[in-house]
Each structure stands twice: as C-alpha cells, then as structure tokens.
XYZ file of C-alpha atoms in Angstrom:
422
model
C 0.000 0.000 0.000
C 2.846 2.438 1.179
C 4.827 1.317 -1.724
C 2.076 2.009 -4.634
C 1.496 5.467 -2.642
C 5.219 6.531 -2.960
C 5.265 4.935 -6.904
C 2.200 7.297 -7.355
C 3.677 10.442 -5.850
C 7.525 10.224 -6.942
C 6.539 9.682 -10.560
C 9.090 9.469 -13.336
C 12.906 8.476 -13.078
C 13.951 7.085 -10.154
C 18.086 7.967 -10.655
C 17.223 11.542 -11.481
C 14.912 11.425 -8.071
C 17.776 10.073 -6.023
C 20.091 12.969 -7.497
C 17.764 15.373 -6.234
C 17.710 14.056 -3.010
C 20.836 13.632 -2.043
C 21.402 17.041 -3.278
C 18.748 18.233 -1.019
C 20.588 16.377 2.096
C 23.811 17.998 1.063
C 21.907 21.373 1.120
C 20.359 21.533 4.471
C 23.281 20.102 5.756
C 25.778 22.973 4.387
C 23.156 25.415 4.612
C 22.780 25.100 8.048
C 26.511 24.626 8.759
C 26.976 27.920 6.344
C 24.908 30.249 7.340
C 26.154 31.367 10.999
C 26.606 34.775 10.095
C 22.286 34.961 9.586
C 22.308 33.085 12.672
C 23.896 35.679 14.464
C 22.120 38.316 12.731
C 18.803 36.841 13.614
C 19.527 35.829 16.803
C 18.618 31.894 15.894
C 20.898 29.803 14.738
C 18.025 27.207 13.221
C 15.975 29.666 11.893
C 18.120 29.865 8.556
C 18.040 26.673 8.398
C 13.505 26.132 8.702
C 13.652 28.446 6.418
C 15.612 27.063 3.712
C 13.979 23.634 4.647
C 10.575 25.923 3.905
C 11.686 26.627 0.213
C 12.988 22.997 -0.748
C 9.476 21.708 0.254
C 8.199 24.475 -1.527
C 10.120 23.777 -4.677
C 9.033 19.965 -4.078
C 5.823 20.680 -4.150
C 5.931 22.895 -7.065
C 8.599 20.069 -9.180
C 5.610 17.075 -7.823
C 2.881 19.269 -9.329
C 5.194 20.098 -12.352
C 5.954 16.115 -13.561
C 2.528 15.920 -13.253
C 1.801 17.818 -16.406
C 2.389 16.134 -19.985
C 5.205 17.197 -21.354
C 2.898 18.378 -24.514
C 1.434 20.914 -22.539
C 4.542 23.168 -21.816
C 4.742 24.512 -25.181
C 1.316 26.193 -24.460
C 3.081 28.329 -21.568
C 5.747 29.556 -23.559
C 3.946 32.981 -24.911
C 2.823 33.359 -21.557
C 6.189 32.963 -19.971
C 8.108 35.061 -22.945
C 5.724 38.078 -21.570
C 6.191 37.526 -17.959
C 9.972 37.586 -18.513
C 9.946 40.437 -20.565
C 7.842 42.771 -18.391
C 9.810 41.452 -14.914
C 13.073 42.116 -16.464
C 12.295 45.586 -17.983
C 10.922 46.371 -14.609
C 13.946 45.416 -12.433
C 16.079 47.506 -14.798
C 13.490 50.683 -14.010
C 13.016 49.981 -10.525
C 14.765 46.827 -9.305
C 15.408 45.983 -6.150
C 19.141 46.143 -5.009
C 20.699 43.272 -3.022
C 24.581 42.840 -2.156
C 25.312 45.195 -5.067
C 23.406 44.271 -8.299
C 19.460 45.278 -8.956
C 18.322 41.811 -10.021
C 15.850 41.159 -7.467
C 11.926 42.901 -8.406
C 9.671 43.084 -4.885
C 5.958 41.973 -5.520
C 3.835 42.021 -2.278
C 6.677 41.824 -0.376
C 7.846 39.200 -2.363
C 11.608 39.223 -3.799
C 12.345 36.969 -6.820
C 14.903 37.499 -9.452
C 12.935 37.414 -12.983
C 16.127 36.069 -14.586
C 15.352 32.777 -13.050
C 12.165 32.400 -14.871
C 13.541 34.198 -18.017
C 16.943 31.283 -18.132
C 13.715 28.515 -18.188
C 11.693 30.277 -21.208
C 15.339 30.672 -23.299
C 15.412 26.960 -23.090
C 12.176 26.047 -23.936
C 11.664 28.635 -26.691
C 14.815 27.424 -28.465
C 13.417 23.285 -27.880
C 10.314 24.459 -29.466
C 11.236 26.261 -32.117
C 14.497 23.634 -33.156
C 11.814 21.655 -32.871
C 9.176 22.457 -35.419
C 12.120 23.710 -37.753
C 13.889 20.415 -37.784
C 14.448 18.858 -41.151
C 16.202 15.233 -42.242
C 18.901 17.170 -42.954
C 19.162 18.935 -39.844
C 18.255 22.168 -38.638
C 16.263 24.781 -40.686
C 18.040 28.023 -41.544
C 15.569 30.287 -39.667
C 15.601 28.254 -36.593
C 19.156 29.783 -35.741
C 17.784 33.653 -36.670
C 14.319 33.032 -34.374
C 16.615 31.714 -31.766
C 19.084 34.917 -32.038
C 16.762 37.237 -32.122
C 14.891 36.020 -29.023
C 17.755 35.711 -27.779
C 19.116 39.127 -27.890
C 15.986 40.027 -26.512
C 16.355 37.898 -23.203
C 20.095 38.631 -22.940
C 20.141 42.488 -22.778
C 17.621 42.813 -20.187
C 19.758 41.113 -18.248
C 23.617 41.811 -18.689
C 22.972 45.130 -17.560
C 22.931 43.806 -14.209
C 24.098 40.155 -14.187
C 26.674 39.955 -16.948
C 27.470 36.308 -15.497
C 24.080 35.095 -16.114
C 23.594 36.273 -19.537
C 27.011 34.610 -20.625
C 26.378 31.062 -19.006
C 22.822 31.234 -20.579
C 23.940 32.390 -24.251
C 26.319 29.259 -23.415
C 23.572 26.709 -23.054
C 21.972 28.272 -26.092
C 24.995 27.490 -28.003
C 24.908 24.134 -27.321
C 21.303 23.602 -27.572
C 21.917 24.677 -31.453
C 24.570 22.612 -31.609
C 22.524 19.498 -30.271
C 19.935 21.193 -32.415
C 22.199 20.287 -35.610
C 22.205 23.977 -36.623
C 24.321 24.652 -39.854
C 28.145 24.899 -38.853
C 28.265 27.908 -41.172
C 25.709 29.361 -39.234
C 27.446 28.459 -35.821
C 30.735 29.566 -37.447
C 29.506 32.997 -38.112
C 27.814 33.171 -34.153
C 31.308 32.294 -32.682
C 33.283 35.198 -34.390
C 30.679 37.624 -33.906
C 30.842 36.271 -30.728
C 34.452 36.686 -30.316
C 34.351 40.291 -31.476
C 32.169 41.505 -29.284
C 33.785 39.433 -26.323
C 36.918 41.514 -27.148
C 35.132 44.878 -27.291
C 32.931 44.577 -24.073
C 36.288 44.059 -22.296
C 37.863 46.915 -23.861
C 35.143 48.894 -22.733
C 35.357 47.663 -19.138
C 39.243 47.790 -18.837
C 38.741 51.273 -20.628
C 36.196 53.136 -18.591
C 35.474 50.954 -15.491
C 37.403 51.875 -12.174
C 38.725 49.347 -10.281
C 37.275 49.962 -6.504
C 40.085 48.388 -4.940
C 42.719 50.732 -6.287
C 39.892 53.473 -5.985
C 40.354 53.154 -2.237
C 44.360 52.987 -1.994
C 44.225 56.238 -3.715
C 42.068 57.977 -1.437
C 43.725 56.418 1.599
C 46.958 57.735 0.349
C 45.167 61.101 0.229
C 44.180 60.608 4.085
C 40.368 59.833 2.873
C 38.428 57.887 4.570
C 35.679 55.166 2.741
C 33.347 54.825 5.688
C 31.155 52.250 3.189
C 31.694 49.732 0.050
C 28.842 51.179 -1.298
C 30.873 52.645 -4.835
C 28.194 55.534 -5.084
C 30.577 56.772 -2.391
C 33.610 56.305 -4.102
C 32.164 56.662 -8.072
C 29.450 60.006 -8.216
C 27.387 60.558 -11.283
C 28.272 57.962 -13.025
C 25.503 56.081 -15.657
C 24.190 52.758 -14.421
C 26.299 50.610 -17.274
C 29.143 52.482 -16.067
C 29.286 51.167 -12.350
C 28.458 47.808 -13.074
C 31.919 48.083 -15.118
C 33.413 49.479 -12.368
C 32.538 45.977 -10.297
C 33.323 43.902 -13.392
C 36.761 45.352 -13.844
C 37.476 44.951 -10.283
C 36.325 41.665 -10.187
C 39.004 40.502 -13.514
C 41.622 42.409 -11.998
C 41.723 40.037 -9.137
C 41.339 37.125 -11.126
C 43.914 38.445 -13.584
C 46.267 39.731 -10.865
C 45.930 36.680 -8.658
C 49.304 35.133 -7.797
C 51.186 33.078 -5.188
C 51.834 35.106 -2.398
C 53.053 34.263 1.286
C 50.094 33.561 3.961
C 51.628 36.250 6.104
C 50.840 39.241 3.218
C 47.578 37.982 2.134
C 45.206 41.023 2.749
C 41.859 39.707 4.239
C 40.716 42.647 4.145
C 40.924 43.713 -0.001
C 40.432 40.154 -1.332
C 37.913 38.802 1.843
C 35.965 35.971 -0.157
C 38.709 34.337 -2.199
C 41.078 34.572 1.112
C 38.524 32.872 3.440
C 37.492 30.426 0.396
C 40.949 29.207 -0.419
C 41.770 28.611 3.345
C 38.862 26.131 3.501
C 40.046 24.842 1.094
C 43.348 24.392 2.119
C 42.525 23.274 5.345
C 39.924 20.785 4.403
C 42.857 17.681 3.770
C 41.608 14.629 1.982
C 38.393 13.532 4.016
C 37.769 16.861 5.334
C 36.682 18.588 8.757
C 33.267 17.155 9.360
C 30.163 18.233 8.481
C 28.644 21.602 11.260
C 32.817 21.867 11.578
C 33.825 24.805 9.227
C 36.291 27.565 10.751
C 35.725 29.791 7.587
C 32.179 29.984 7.589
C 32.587 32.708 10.055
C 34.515 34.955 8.072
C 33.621 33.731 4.209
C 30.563 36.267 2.857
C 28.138 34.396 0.961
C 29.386 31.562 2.537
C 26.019 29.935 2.163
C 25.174 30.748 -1.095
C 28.447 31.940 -3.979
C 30.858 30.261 -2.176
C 29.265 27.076 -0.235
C 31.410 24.777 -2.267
C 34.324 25.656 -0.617
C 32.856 25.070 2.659
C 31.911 21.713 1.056
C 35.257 21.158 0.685
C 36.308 21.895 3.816
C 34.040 19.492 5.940
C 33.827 16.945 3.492
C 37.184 16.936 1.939
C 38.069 16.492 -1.639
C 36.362 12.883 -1.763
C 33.028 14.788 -0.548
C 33.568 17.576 -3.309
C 34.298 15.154 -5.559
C 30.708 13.196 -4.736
C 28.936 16.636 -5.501
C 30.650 17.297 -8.722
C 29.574 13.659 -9.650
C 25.822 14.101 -8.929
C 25.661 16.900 -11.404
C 27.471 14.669 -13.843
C 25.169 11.900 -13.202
C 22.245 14.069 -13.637
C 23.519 15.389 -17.297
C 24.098 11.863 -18.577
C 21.261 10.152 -17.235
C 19.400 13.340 -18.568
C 20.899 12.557 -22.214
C 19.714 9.098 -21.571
C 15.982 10.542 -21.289
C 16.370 12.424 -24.008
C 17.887 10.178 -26.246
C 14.593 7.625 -25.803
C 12.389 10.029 -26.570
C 10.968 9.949 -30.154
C 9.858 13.543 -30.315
C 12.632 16.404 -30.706
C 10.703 18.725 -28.060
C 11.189 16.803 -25.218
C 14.469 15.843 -26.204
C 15.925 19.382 -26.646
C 14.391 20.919 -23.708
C 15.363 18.293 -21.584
C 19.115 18.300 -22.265
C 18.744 22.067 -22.777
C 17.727 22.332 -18.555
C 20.255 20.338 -17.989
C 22.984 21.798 -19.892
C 21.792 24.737 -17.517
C 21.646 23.537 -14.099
C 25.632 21.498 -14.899
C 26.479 24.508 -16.785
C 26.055 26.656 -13.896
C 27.045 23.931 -11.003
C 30.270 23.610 -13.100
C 30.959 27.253 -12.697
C 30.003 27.969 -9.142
C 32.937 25.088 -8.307
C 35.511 26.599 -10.527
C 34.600 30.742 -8.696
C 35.252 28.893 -5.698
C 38.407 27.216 -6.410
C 39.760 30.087 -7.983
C 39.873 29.334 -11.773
C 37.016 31.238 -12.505
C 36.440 35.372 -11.834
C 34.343 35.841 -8.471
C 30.643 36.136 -10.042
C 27.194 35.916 -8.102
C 26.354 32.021 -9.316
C 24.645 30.094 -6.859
C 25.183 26.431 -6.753
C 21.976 24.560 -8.352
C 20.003 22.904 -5.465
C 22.089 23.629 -3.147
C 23.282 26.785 -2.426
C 20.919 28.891 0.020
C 18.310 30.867 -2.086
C 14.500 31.685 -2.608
C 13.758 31.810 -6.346
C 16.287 30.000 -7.545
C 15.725 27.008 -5.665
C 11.796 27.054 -6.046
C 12.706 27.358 -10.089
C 15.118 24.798 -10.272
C 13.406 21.975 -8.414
C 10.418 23.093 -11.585
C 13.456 22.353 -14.007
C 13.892 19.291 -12.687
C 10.249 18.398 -12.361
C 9.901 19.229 -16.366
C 13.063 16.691 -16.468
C 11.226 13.796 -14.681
C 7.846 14.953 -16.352
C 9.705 14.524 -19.888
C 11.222 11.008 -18.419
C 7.426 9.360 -17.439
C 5.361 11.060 -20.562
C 7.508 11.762 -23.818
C 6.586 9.517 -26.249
C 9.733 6.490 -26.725
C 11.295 5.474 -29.718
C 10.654 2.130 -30.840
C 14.406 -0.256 -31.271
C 13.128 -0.283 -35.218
C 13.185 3.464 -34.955
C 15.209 5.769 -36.898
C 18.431 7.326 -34.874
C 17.036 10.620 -34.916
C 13.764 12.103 -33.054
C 10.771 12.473 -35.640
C 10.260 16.397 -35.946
C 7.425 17.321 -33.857
C-alpha cells in the first residue's frame, strides 16, 4: 500500500529522483553549517536553516505538481512565460530591487524573486520548441538559428545590464542547444566570431572606462580619505548605471587576472575577503575533510552559504566529498541525455538536455569561482546553495526533467536514430 502510494507520488525516473535528493541532504546540511553569520544576525541559529527547509518543500511541491503535467502541454506556456519575462526584467532595470550590489531582485507584495530565473527557463524552452518544429532530415532549418538569435538578444540584454554572469552562461547553453539542435556549422561559425568580437570589445570597454574599486580606495587612503562604506556611489558620483556595473566587473578581472602566489603572512583579508577565506577552507579541508557543522571559515567567508558554499563543502567533506557533488551533477547530465535520447519527439528531447545543460552549466561554474579558476561572479550552486527563487525554479526544471522522463513519447528499437520532428 505504502509502496504504490510513494510509486504514485515520486513519478518518473527514479536515478534523477535520487540525485535530487541527495542534493537536497547535502543542502540543508551545508546550509545550516553555512549560514552562521544569519544566525547571528537573527539571533537563531536554526531559523536559517527552517527556512531554507521551507523553500525545498516548496520547490518539491511545485517540481511534484510540475511532472505531473504532460510534457505536450509546456509549449502552451511559452507565450505566456516570454511576456512575464519580458515585463519582470524591464521592470527590475526601471526599478529593481538592489541586493549585495546588483538590482536583479523585483519586490511583488513583499515578495523578492529574481525574474532572470524564470527568463533562463523560457530561453530553453523557446529554443526546444522552435528547433523543434524547424527540424528537417537534414538537420536544422536556416531560420531556426535567426528566431533563436533574435529572441535571444531580446532575453540577454535585459539582463547583462545587471548580471553579466548570467547572460554569458545562458547564451552558453543556447549554443549548445543549437549545436545538439544540428544547426548549420556555417551558421554556428559565423555566431562564434561575432561572438568573439564583441567578447573583445565589451572588455575593452570595461578595462577602458570601469574603475577598479580596490585601487579606488588605496588612492584615497593615500590622500588621508576615509571610505566609511563599500557602497561605490561613495567612491564613483554621477556615473551612468552601465558604467558602475563596469566598475565591479573590472574589479572583479583584476583580481582574477592579478591573482598570484603570495606568502600567507601578506595575504590582505581585508581587499580580497571571499577568495582569502574560500581558499583557506580549502586548504585546510585535507583529503576527508573537517566534518560536516565543523567549518572555521564559515565565520569569516561572505556568501558563505550561497556563492561560495562549495568551498565550505570542501572543507568538511574533503576532496572525496567535493568530488561526490561534482559527480551528482554529472550523473544528472548523462542520465538526462539518456531521457532524451529515448524520446521519439525532438521537443522533449531538446528541452530536456537544454535544462540540464543549464543547471551542470552553472554547477560547473560555481565550483571553478570557488576554487579560484574562474572570476568571483554571483552564481549560486543549483540545489544547493541557500536561495529563494532560484531554488523554487530549479526543483520546476527538474520536475519538467522527470515529467519529460514518465510522458515523452519512446522510440521504438526499429526506430530511426534521430527524433521524428514534432
């Protein structure tokens, strides 16, 4: 009885299930080892923790109701969503709400929520619908790739003006999707060295008219000033919007550019804070790690439960525990292109791998920011990390991954390779 309940409820593939919930238990876990610093601000040290506990149900519930819906059906949200992302995303440039330095969060009812959460879902399944219907024997249609791009540069300038890091890991899983897509390589040619271009000419304009803050404030201490805040407004007056989010990009590749090995007696905890405290844990953590509830740098690390939790993974689990986590997300890509490769309908199939491309995509990143081999960006790690719209949205990305999994149509063994054009 218990067991046909459970079968009922937890529909769908069971691997990708058991992904998610071992992710989950590594969550709460570091979440509530992480987060001392809100303890201490809210006088409770479980209160960060209910609360974070709160969401993942939340996100359950939400992923449950989600698999529950034919896989058919989601193509009939997509105008919907495609409005919805435009409107939120033109709002939080006009009046968005500002949160540890960038403007990506919009307040509804008292309700914060960063619109390009929803937006990174409707990329994906705009491009898996329309690769879909423009799919030929041959491959990809030619207009597929322009529909794509121009939706695309839609989506993607509403938000680099504030999350630069977001935009370029989603134009990433684009890329690929067109690639799994069998887009044209001429096509895909052209797109990298236009690509490439601009790449070069956005960081000329950053190294050209951003201000690095750090430097900012050893000139003014030389001059005897005193920075009483980080806010830059203090430190950077009248200057356009575009302009000071340059200012905090060029700071940020400076570091990364500038980083070198230096003795542990002149590292300045006070200038470079989070990559300090991060590679400490990291160097600290040994081979099997300090325990879980037994990190030293949670105290000092900022964002320790959210940017930079995998280095506090690292310290109390060591690098075989880091190791496990990076293997989840690898198990949940290939199992993924397992799913996607048994369906006999390209929709399915592209959005599928195109989620998951996403959620790796941006797991994969968060790990390398917090080993150092990436520049210090505000990535959160996928079902993990401590967060309130991006874990409701991705537990829905994986609930359209087990929804595809239980209701996509399966190719027969006499079937052809490919999926049949939908």
């Amino acid at each position: 009885m218990i067991n046909n309940t459970l079968s009922k409820l937890f529909k769908g593939d069971k691997v990708i299930w058991m992904v998610f919930f071992f992710l989950c238990i590594i969550s709460i876990v570091e979440v509530f080892s992480a987060s001392s610093q809100l303890a201490y601000k809210g006088g409770s040290y479980l209160s960060p923790m209910f609360k974070h506990i709160f969401l993942l149900i939340l996100g359950i519930f939400c992923m449950i109701i989600t698999l529950n819906i034919q896989c058919r059906y989601f193509k009939v949200a997509l105008p919907f969503l495609l409005i919805v992302s435009i409107i939120t995303l033109g709002a939080v440039l006009a009046a968005g709400q500002n949160i540890n330095g960038g403007s990506r969060w919009l307040n509804i009812f008292g309700l914060s929520f960063q619109p390009s959460e929803i937006a990174k879902g409707t990329m994906v399944l705009a491009t898996a619908q329309i690769y879909s219907v423009l799919q030929t024997d041959n491959g990809a249609d030619k207009n597929a790739f322009k529909w794509v791009m121009g939706l695309s540069i839609a989506i993607l300038a509403l938000i680099c003006g504030e999350n630069l890091s977001t935009a370029a890991l989603l134009f990433l899983v684009i890329v690929m999707m067109m690639f799994i897509g069998r887009t044209p390589y001429s096509q895909l040619g052209k797109l990298l060295g236009v690509v490439t271009l601009l790449g070069v000419a956005v960081i000329f304009f950053i190294m050209a008219f951003g201000k690095d803050v750090n430097e900012e404030k050893k000139l003014l201490a030389a001059h005897n000033v005193t920075v009483v805040s980080d806010d830059k407004d203090d430190l950077f007056e009248k200057r356009p919007w575009f302009l000071k989010r340059a200012d905090t990009w060029k700071t940020r590749i400076d570091k990364f550019m500038n980083s070198k090995d230096i003795p542990p007696d002149s590292v300045d905890l006070d200038k470079d804070a989070q990559v300090s405290y991060a590679n400490i844990a990291i160097a600290s953590s040994n081979v099997i790690g300090k325990g879980p509830g037994n990190s030293e740098q949670r105290d000092f690390l900022s964002q320790a439960f959210s940017d930079f939790i995998y280095a506090i993974i690292i310290e109390e689990m060591g690098i075989i525990g880091a190791g496990g986590v990076a293997f989840l997300y690898i198990i949940l890509l290939f199992r993924t292109a397992k799913i996607a490769n048994q369906c006999e309908n390209n929709f399915p199939a592209f959005l599928a791998m195109g989620l998951a491309l996403m959620l790796v995509t941006q797991a994969l990143f968060n790990m390398c920011v917090a080993v150092g081999l990436a520049p210090v960006t505000g990535q959160p790690l996928p079902l993990i990390s401590k967060g309130g719209t991006s874990t409701v949205i991705n537990c829905v990305y994986i609930g359209v991954i087990l929804s595809i999994s239980r209701s996509a149509k399966k190719r027969t063994p006499a079937a052809n390779a490919q999926p049949a054009a939908v």
